[in-house]
PDB file of C-alpha atoms in Angstrom:
ATOM      1  CA  MET A 296      -0.047   0.123   0.072  1.00  0.00           C
ATOM      2  CA  GLY A 297       1.389   3.377  -1.064  1.00  0.00           C
ATOM      3  CA  PRO A 298       1.538   6.183   1.183  1.00  0.00           C
ATOM      4  CA  ILE A 299      -1.382   8.181   2.607  1.00  0.00           C
ATOM      5  CA  SER A 300      -1.515  11.756   3.393  1.00  0.00           C
ATOM      6  CA  HIS A 301      -1.459  13.053   6.896  1.00  0.00           C
ATOM      7  CA  VAL A 302      -3.596  15.624   8.471  1.00  0.00           C
ATOM      8  CA  HIS A 303      -3.295  16.982  11.976  1.00  0.00           C
ATOM      9  CA  ASP A 304      -6.068  17.474  14.719  1.00  0.00           C
ATOM     10  CA  THR A 305      -5.529  18.569  18.348  1.00  0.00           C
ATOM     11  CA  SER A 306      -4.359  14.848  19.389  1.00  0.00           C
ATOM     12  CA  GLN A 307      -2.365  12.810  16.582  1.00  0.00           C
ATOM     13  CA  PRO A 308      -2.056  12.371  13.039  1.00  0.00           C
ATOM     14  CA  ILE A 309      -5.057  10.475  11.214  1.00  0.00           C
ATOM     15  CA  PHE A 310      -5.439   9.020   7.640  1.00  0.00           C
ATOM     16  CA  ILE A 311      -8.508  10.310   5.605  1.00  0.00           C
ATOM     17  CA  LEU A 312     -10.191   8.128   3.111  1.00  0.00           C
ATOM     18  CA  THR A 313     -12.818   9.820   1.318  1.00  0.00           C
ATOM     19  CA  LEU A 314     -15.836   7.876   0.285  1.00  0.00           C
ATOM     20  CA  ASN A 315     -16.997   8.636  -3.597  1.00  0.00           C
ATOM     21  CA  PRO A 316     -20.074   8.057  -3.489  1.00  0.00           C
ATOM     22  CA  ASN A 317     -21.324   7.743  -0.104  1.00  0.00           C
ATOM     23  CA  ASN A 318     -22.329   4.339  -0.254  1.00  0.00           C
ATOM     24  CA  PRO A 319     -20.649   1.497   1.381  1.00  0.00           C
ATOM     25  CA  ALA A 320     -21.905  -0.979  -0.730  1.00  0.00           C
ATOM     26  CA  ASN A 321     -20.538   0.807  -4.005  1.00  0.00           C
ATOM     27  CA  THR A 322     -17.818   3.200  -3.569  1.00  0.00           C
ATOM     28  CA  THR A 323     -14.133   3.999  -3.837  1.00  0.00           C
ATOM     29  CA  LEU A 324     -11.968   5.277  -0.895  1.00  0.00           C
ATOM     30  CA  LEU A 325      -9.575   7.943  -1.839  1.00  0.00           C
ATOM     31  CA  ASP A 326      -6.640   9.394  -0.061  1.00  0.00           C
ATOM     32  CA  GLU A 327      -6.182  13.054  -0.028  1.00  0.00           C
ATOM     33  CA  SER A 328      -4.129  13.036  -3.317  1.00  0.00           C
ATOM     34  CA  GLY A 329      -7.400  11.464  -4.940  1.00  0.00           C
ATOM     35  CA  ASN A 330      -5.682   8.003  -5.345  1.00  0.00           C
ATOM     36  CA  THR A 331      -7.347   5.127  -5.066  1.00  0.00           C
ATOM     37  CA  ILE A 332      -6.921   3.113  -2.020  1.00  0.00           C
ATOM     38  CA  TYR A 333      -9.926   0.650  -1.950  1.00  0.00           C
ATOM     39  CA  THR A 334     -12.837  -0.047  -3.821  1.00  0.00           C
ATOM     40  CA  ILE A 335     -16.150  -1.945  -2.732  1.00  0.00           C
ATOM     41  CA  ARG A 336     -18.429  -3.113  -5.391  1.00  0.00           C
ATOM     42  CA  THR A 337     -21.431  -5.318  -5.194  1.00  0.00           C
ATOM     43  CA  LEU A 338     -22.675  -7.577  -7.926  1.00  0.00           C
ATOM     44  CA  PHE A 339     -25.758  -9.926  -8.377  1.00  0.00           C
ATOM     45  CA  ASP A 340     -25.374 -13.541  -9.625  1.00  0.00           C
ATOM     46  CA  GLU A 341     -28.131 -14.636 -11.839  1.00  0.00           C
ATOM     47  CA  LYS A 342     -30.112 -15.776  -8.860  1.00  0.00           C
ATOM     48  CA  GLY A 343     -30.261 -12.149  -7.672  1.00  0.00           C
ATOM     49  CA  VAL A 344     -27.969 -13.026  -4.603  1.00  0.00           C
ATOM     50  CA  PRO A 345     -25.425 -10.173  -3.846  1.00  0.00           C
ATOM     51  CA  THR A 346     -21.668 -10.646  -3.436  1.00  0.00           C
ATOM     52  CA  THR A 347     -19.462  -7.360  -1.998  1.00  0.00           C
ATOM     53  CA  SER A 348     -16.038  -7.202  -2.648  1.00  0.00           C
ATOM     54  CA  VAL A 349     -13.305  -5.102  -1.178  1.00  0.00           C
ATOM     55  CA  HIS A 350     -10.443  -4.484  -3.580  1.00  0.00           C
ATOM     56  CA  GLY A 351      -6.830  -2.681  -2.464  1.00  0.00           C
ATOM     57  CA  GLU A 352      -5.183  -0.201  -4.594  1.00  0.00           C
ATOM     58  CA  ASN A 353      -3.238  -2.622  -6.572  1.00  0.00           C
ATOM     59  CA  GLY A 354      -6.518  -4.272  -7.845  1.00  0.00           C
ATOM     60  CA  LYS A 355      -6.061  -7.369  -5.579  1.00  0.00           C
ATOM     61  CA  ARG A 356      -9.029  -8.907  -3.493  1.00  0.00           C
ATOM     62  CA  VAL A 357      -8.906  -8.121   0.087  1.00  0.00           C
ATOM     63  CA  ALA A 358     -12.175  -9.828   0.899  1.00  0.00           C
ATOM     64  CA  ASP A 359     -15.733 -10.468  -0.182  1.00  0.00           C
ATOM     65  CA  TRP A 360     -18.919 -11.795   1.008  1.00  0.00           C
ATOM     66  CA  ARG A 361     -22.130 -13.176  -0.244  1.00  0.00           C
ATOM     67  CA  TRP A 362     -25.123 -12.404   1.544  1.00  0.00           C
ATOM     68  CA  ARG A 363     -28.915 -13.014   1.197  1.00  0.00           C
ATOM     69  CA  ASP A 364     -29.574 -10.057   3.827  1.00  0.00           C
ATOM     70  CA  THR A 365     -27.435  -7.866   6.306  1.00  0.00           C
ATOM     71  CA  ARG A 366     -27.386  -9.850   9.127  1.00  0.00           C
ATOM     72  CA  LEU A 367     -23.704 -11.090  10.032  1.00  0.00           C
ATOM     73  CA  SER A 368     -24.847 -14.712  10.593  1.00  0.00           C
ATOM     74  CA  ALA A 369     -26.230 -14.394   6.681  1.00  0.00           C
ATOM     75  CA  GLN A 370     -23.265 -13.140   5.274  1.00  0.00           C
ATOM     76  CA  MET A 371     -20.634 -15.458   3.992  1.00  0.00           C
ATOM     77  CA  LEU A 372     -17.186 -13.961   4.521  1.00  0.00           C
ATOM     78  CA  ARG A 373     -13.951 -14.867   2.762  1.00  0.00           C
ATOM     79  CA  PHE A 374     -11.217 -12.729   4.215  1.00  0.00           C
ATOM     80  CA  GLU A 375      -7.853 -14.460   4.281  1.00  0.00           C
ATOM     81  CA  GLY A 376      -5.940 -11.402   5.718  1.00  0.00           C
ATOM     82  CA  ALA A 377      -7.968 -12.137   8.923  1.00  0.00           C
ATOM     83  CA  GLY A 378      -7.687 -15.680   8.543  1.00  0.00           C
ATOM     84  CA  ILE A 379     -11.145 -15.882   7.421  1.00  0.00           C
ATOM     85  CA  GLY A 380     -11.462 -18.842   4.700  1.00  0.00           C
ATOM     86  CA  VAL A 381      -8.388 -20.389   4.730  1.00  0.00           C
ATOM     87  CA  GLY A 382      -9.490 -23.988   5.709  1.00  0.00           C
ATOM     88  CA  LYS A 383     -12.630 -26.366   5.966  1.00  0.00           C
ATOM     89  CA  ILE A 384     -15.338 -23.810   6.727  1.00  0.00           C
ATOM     90  CA  GLN A 385     -18.936 -23.577   6.614  1.00  0.00           C
ATOM     91  CA  THR A 386     -20.925 -22.670   3.314  1.00  0.00           C
ATOM     92  CA  MET A 387     -24.392 -21.600   2.289  1.00  0.00           C
ATOM     93  CA  ASP A 388     -26.874 -23.712   0.415  1.00  0.00           C
ATOM     94  CA  ALA A 389     -29.758 -22.698  -2.005  1.00  0.00           C
ATOM     95  CA  ASN A 390     -32.162 -22.352   1.314  1.00  0.00           C
ATOM     96  CA  GLY A 391     -29.749 -20.188   2.955  1.00  0.00           C
ATOM     97  CA  ARG A 392     -28.660 -22.643   5.482  1.00  0.00           C
ATOM     98  CA  GLU A 393     -25.111 -23.324   6.401  1.00  0.00           C
ATOM     99  CA  THR A 394     -23.606 -26.751   5.393  1.00  0.00           C
ATOM    100  CA  VAL A 395     -20.015 -27.897   5.131  1.00  0.00           C
ATOM    101  CA  GLY A 396     -17.629 -26.834   2.479  1.00  0.00           C
ATOM    102  CA  GLY A 397     -14.305 -26.496   1.335  1.00  0.00           C
ATOM    103  CA  LYS A 398     -11.792 -23.395   1.279  1.00  0.00           C
ATOM    104  CA  GLY A 399     -13.623 -20.447   1.135  1.00  0.00           C
ATOM    105  CA  ARG A 400     -16.421 -18.345   3.201  1.00  0.00           C
ATOM    106  CA  VAL A 401     -17.640 -18.538   6.829  1.00  0.00           C
ATOM    107  CA  ALA A 402     -20.387 -16.614   8.360  1.00  0.00           C
ATOM    108  CA  ALA A 403     -19.426 -13.190   9.221  1.00  0.00           C
ATOM    109  CA  SER A 404     -20.538 -13.288  12.598  1.00  0.00           C
ATOM    110  CA  ARG A 405     -17.865 -15.876  13.414  1.00  0.00           C
ATOM    111  CA  TRP A 406     -15.205 -12.619  12.949  1.00  0.00           C
ATOM    112  CA  LEU A 407     -17.669  -9.722  13.951  1.00  0.00           C
ATOM    113  CA  ARG A 408     -19.014 -10.733  17.388  1.00  0.00           C
ATOM    114  CA  LYS A 409     -21.889  -8.562  18.951  1.00  0.00           C
ATOM    115  CA  CYS A 410     -21.555  -7.706  22.471  1.00  0.00           C
ATOM    116  CA  LEU A 411     -24.278  -7.200  25.055  1.00  0.00           C
ATOM    117  CA  VAL A 412     -22.255  -6.014  27.763  1.00  0.00           C
ATOM    118  CA  PRO A 413     -21.794  -2.914  28.380  1.00  0.00           C
ATOM    119  CA  PHE A 414     -23.847  -1.894  25.203  1.00  0.00           C
ATOM    120  CA  LYS A 415     -25.716  -4.157  22.652  1.00  0.00           C
ATOM    121  CA  SER A 416     -24.332  -1.803  19.840  1.00  0.00           C
ATOM    122  CA  THR A 417     -21.100  -2.758  20.101  1.00  0.00           C
ATOM    123  CA  VAL A 418     -19.127  -5.349  17.697  1.00  0.00           C
ATOM    124  CA  VAL A 419     -15.868  -6.971  18.423  1.00  0.00           C
ATOM    125  CA  PHE A 420     -13.070  -8.317  16.281  1.00  0.00           C
ATOM    126  CA  GLU A 421      -9.593  -9.678  16.547  1.00  0.00           C
ATOM    127  CA  ASP A 422      -6.759  -9.141  14.213  1.00  0.00           C
ATOM    128  CA  LEU A 423      -4.172 -12.226  13.424  1.00  0.00           C
ATOM    129  CA  ARG A 424      -1.834 -11.075  16.201  1.00  0.00           C
ATOM    130  CA  GLY A 425      -4.782 -11.286  18.733  1.00  0.00           C
ATOM    131  CA  GLY A 426      -5.292  -7.591  18.993  1.00  0.00           C
ATOM    132  CA  GLU A 427      -9.079  -7.151  20.102  1.00  0.00           C
ATOM    133  CA  TYR A 428     -11.047  -4.083  18.615  1.00  0.00           C
ATOM    134  CA  LYS A 429     -14.545  -2.922  19.187  1.00  0.00           C
ATOM    135  CA  TRP A 430     -16.865  -0.878  16.837  1.00  0.00           C
ATOM    136  CA  LYS A 431     -19.020   1.200  18.892  1.00  0.00           C
ATOM    137  CA  ASN A 432     -22.333   3.025  17.839  1.00  0.00           C
ATOM    138  CA  ASN A 433     -23.613   0.020  15.543  1.00  0.00           C
ATOM    139  CA  ASP A 434     -27.125   1.589  15.727  1.00  0.00           C
ATOM    140  CA  PRO A 435     -29.376   3.231  13.132  1.00  0.00           C
ATOM    141  CA  GLY A 436     -28.578   7.180  13.430  1.00  0.00           C
ATOM    142  CA  LEU A 437     -25.164   6.472  15.268  1.00  0.00           C
ATOM    143  CA  HIS A 438     -21.693   6.912  13.634  1.00  0.00           C
ATOM    144  CA  LEU A 439     -19.386   3.952  14.029  1.00  0.00           C
ATOM    145  CA  GLN A 440     -16.241   4.454  15.998  1.00  0.00           C
ATOM    146  CA  LEU A 441     -13.366   2.160  16.202  1.00  0.00           C
ATOM    147  CA  VAL A 442     -11.445   1.378  19.613  1.00  0.00           C
ATOM    148  CA  SER A 443      -8.598  -0.883  20.926  1.00  0.00           C
ATOM    149  CA  THR A 444     -10.030  -2.865  23.957  1.00  0.00           C
ATOM    150  CA  LEU A 445      -6.457  -1.878  25.363  1.00  0.00           C
ATOM    151  CA  ASP A 446      -7.779   1.997  25.270  1.00  0.00           C
ATOM    152  CA  THR A 447     -11.561   2.471  24.923  1.00  0.00           C
ATOM    153  CA  SER A 448     -11.559   6.338  25.255  1.00  0.00           C
ATOM    154  CA  SER A 449      -9.792   7.238  22.155  1.00  0.00           C
ATOM    155  CA  PRO A 450     -11.040   5.909  18.730  1.00  0.00           C
ATOM    156  CA  ILE A 451      -8.472   4.844  16.041  1.00  0.00           C
ATOM    157  CA  ALA A 452     -11.044   4.924  13.178  1.00  0.00           C
ATOM    158  CA  ARG A 453     -14.222   6.682  12.936  1.00  0.00           C
ATOM    159  CA  PHE A 454     -16.968   7.351  10.304  1.00  0.00           C
ATOM    160  CA  VAL A 455     -17.840  10.853   9.281  1.00  0.00           C
ATOM    161  CA  PRO A 456     -21.006  11.418   7.458  1.00  0.00           C
ATOM    162  CA  PRO A 457     -21.070  14.015   4.594  1.00  0.00           C
ATOM    163  CA  THR A 458     -22.259  17.644   5.170  1.00  0.00           C
ATOM    164  CA  ILE A 459     -25.632  18.458   3.358  1.00  0.00           C
ATOM    165  CA  ASP A 460     -26.735  21.806   2.701  1.00  0.00           C
ATOM    166  CA  PRO A 461     -30.239  22.965   2.590  1.00  0.00           C
ATOM    167  CA  LYS A 462     -30.804  21.990  -1.077  1.00  0.00           C
ATOM    168  CA  ASN A 463     -29.295  18.473  -0.285  1.00  0.00           C
ATOM    169  CA  THR A 464     -26.004  18.729  -2.057  1.00  0.00           C
ATOM    170  CA  PRO A 465     -23.172  17.371  -0.180  1.00  0.00           C
ATOM    171  CA  VAL A 466     -20.796  20.044   0.757  1.00  0.00           C
ATOM    172  CA  ALA A 467     -18.112  17.765   2.434  1.00  0.00           C
ATOM    173  CA  LEU A 468     -18.098  13.977   1.294  1.00  0.00           C
ATOM    174  CA  ALA A 469     -18.310  11.238   3.774  1.00  0.00           C
ATOM    175  CA  LYS A 470     -14.921   9.964   5.213  1.00  0.00           C
ATOM    176  CA  LEU A 471     -13.072   7.306   7.187  1.00  0.00           C
ATOM    177  CA  LEU A 472     -10.675   8.958   9.807  1.00  0.00           C
ATOM    178  CA  LEU A 473      -7.911   6.509  10.805  1.00  0.00           C
ATOM    179  CA  THR A 474      -5.378   7.412  13.207  1.00  0.00           C
ATOM    180  CA  ASP A 475      -1.674   5.679  13.048  1.00  0.00           C
ATOM    181  CA  ASP A 476      -2.670   2.871  15.466  1.00  0.00           C
ATOM    182  CA  ALA A 477      -5.203   1.805  12.718  1.00  0.00           C
ATOM    183  CA  GLU A 478      -2.777   1.731   9.899  1.00  0.00           C
ATOM    184  CA  ASP A 479      -1.411  -2.002  10.519  1.00  0.00           C
ATOM    185  CA  ILE A 480      -5.032  -3.100  10.510  1.00  0.00           C
ATOM    186  CA  MET A 481      -6.378  -0.895   7.618  1.00  0.00           C
ATOM    187  CA  ASP A 482      -7.830  -3.913   5.636  1.00  0.00           C
ATOM    188  CA  GLU A 483      -9.534  -4.972   8.698  1.00  0.00           C
ATOM    189  CA  VAL A 484     -10.769  -1.695   9.468  1.00  0.00           C
ATOM    190  CA  VAL A 485     -12.275  -1.167   6.270  1.00  0.00           C
ATOM    191  CA  VAL A 486     -13.869  -4.587   5.681  1.00  0.00           C
ATOM    192  CA  SER A 487     -15.720  -4.567   9.082  1.00  0.00           C
ATOM    193  CA  TRP A 488     -16.596  -1.121   8.640  1.00  0.00           C
ATOM    194  CA  ALA A 489     -18.399  -1.862   5.207  1.00  0.00           C
ATOM    195  CA  LEU A 490     -19.954  -5.076   6.701  1.00  0.00           C
ATOM    196  CA  LEU A 491     -21.406  -3.258   9.374  1.00  0.00           C
ATOM    197  CA  GLU A 492     -22.283  -0.005   7.562  1.00  0.00           C
ATOM    198  CA  ILE A 493     -24.241  -1.577   4.827  1.00  0.00           C
ATOM    199  CA  SER A 494     -26.446  -3.501   7.658  1.00  0.00           C
ATOM    200  CA  LYS A 495     -27.014  -0.162   9.454  1.00  0.00           C
ATOM    201  CA  ARG A 496     -27.980   1.796   6.404  1.00  0.00           C
ATOM    202  CA  GLU A 497     -30.478  -0.876   5.461  1.00  0.00           C
ATOM    203  CA  LYS A 498     -31.780  -0.674   8.986  1.00  0.00           C
ATOM    204  CA  GLU A 499     -32.145   3.351   9.031  1.00  0.00           C
ATOM    205  CA  VAL A 500     -34.175   3.141   5.804  1.00  0.00           C
ATOM    206  CA  ALA A 501     -36.537   0.458   7.225  1.00  0.00           C
ATOM    207  CA  ASP A 502     -37.072   2.590  10.257  1.00  0.00           C
ATOM    208  CA  GLY A 503     -37.455   5.746   8.389  1.00  0.00           C
ATOM    209  CA  ASN A 504     -34.147   7.296   9.668  1.00  0.00           C
ATOM    210  CA  ARG A 505     -32.724   9.169   6.872  1.00  0.00           C
ATOM    211  CA  ILE A 506     -30.892  11.565   9.035  1.00  0.00           C
ATOM    212  CA  SER A 507     -27.088  11.146   7.680  1.00  0.00           C
ATOM    213  CA  ALA A 508     -27.971   8.003   6.141  1.00  0.00           C
ATOM    214  CA  GLY A 509     -27.120   8.422   2.507  1.00  0.00           C
ATOM    215  CA  ALA A 510     -28.752   6.211  -0.143  1.00  0.00           C
ATOM    216  CA  LEU A 511     -27.542   2.462  -0.331  1.00  0.00           C
ATOM    217  CA  VAL A 512     -28.112   1.731  -3.998  1.00  0.00           C
ATOM    218  CA  LEU A 513     -26.921  -1.814  -5.069  1.00  0.00           C
ATOM    219  CA  VAL A 514     -25.708  -1.451  -8.631  1.00  0.00           C
TER     220      VAL A 514
END
């Protein structure tokens, strides 16, 4: 991965990844120089089943997942960089049931685990080195923030929604802000964020909560 521009706030440098457009299922994540760092695309097979793929700046696939709905347990994930899809795992049959299969996919809920304590809106994952991280605010109307369990007071990544003017034209595009601490797990950050954000946007639309939600159009 090439260099990513830094900006400074009052605490520490962060990486800025701008979403163009503000659609977690179909977007390009750009650095401050306009270079493509990640692309996220969702395509449908002949049966109408969507597969969302994340590719890095070199075009190499980082992860992908097939899904029939946005529940984590229904999204079959392949993400070798996180150790997902590297052995005998579960696959999904035509009725959406898990069956024993070959190398390839596993339910995303095995990697992204929902917490009930202290807040049910928290989702936890681990990297390959055993580091544990929590996505906070995984609820409609809130904006995702990632913390390390070693320091839950300071987010290492967070989603900033677009600024909308009265005419509904974005003034500032949506962004993912990452601190230096998130650099080594940037793939994990982007993949986990996309999985959660797609689901959260669907719930926001279903609940009629469109504030800062953006439109989710799978094309």
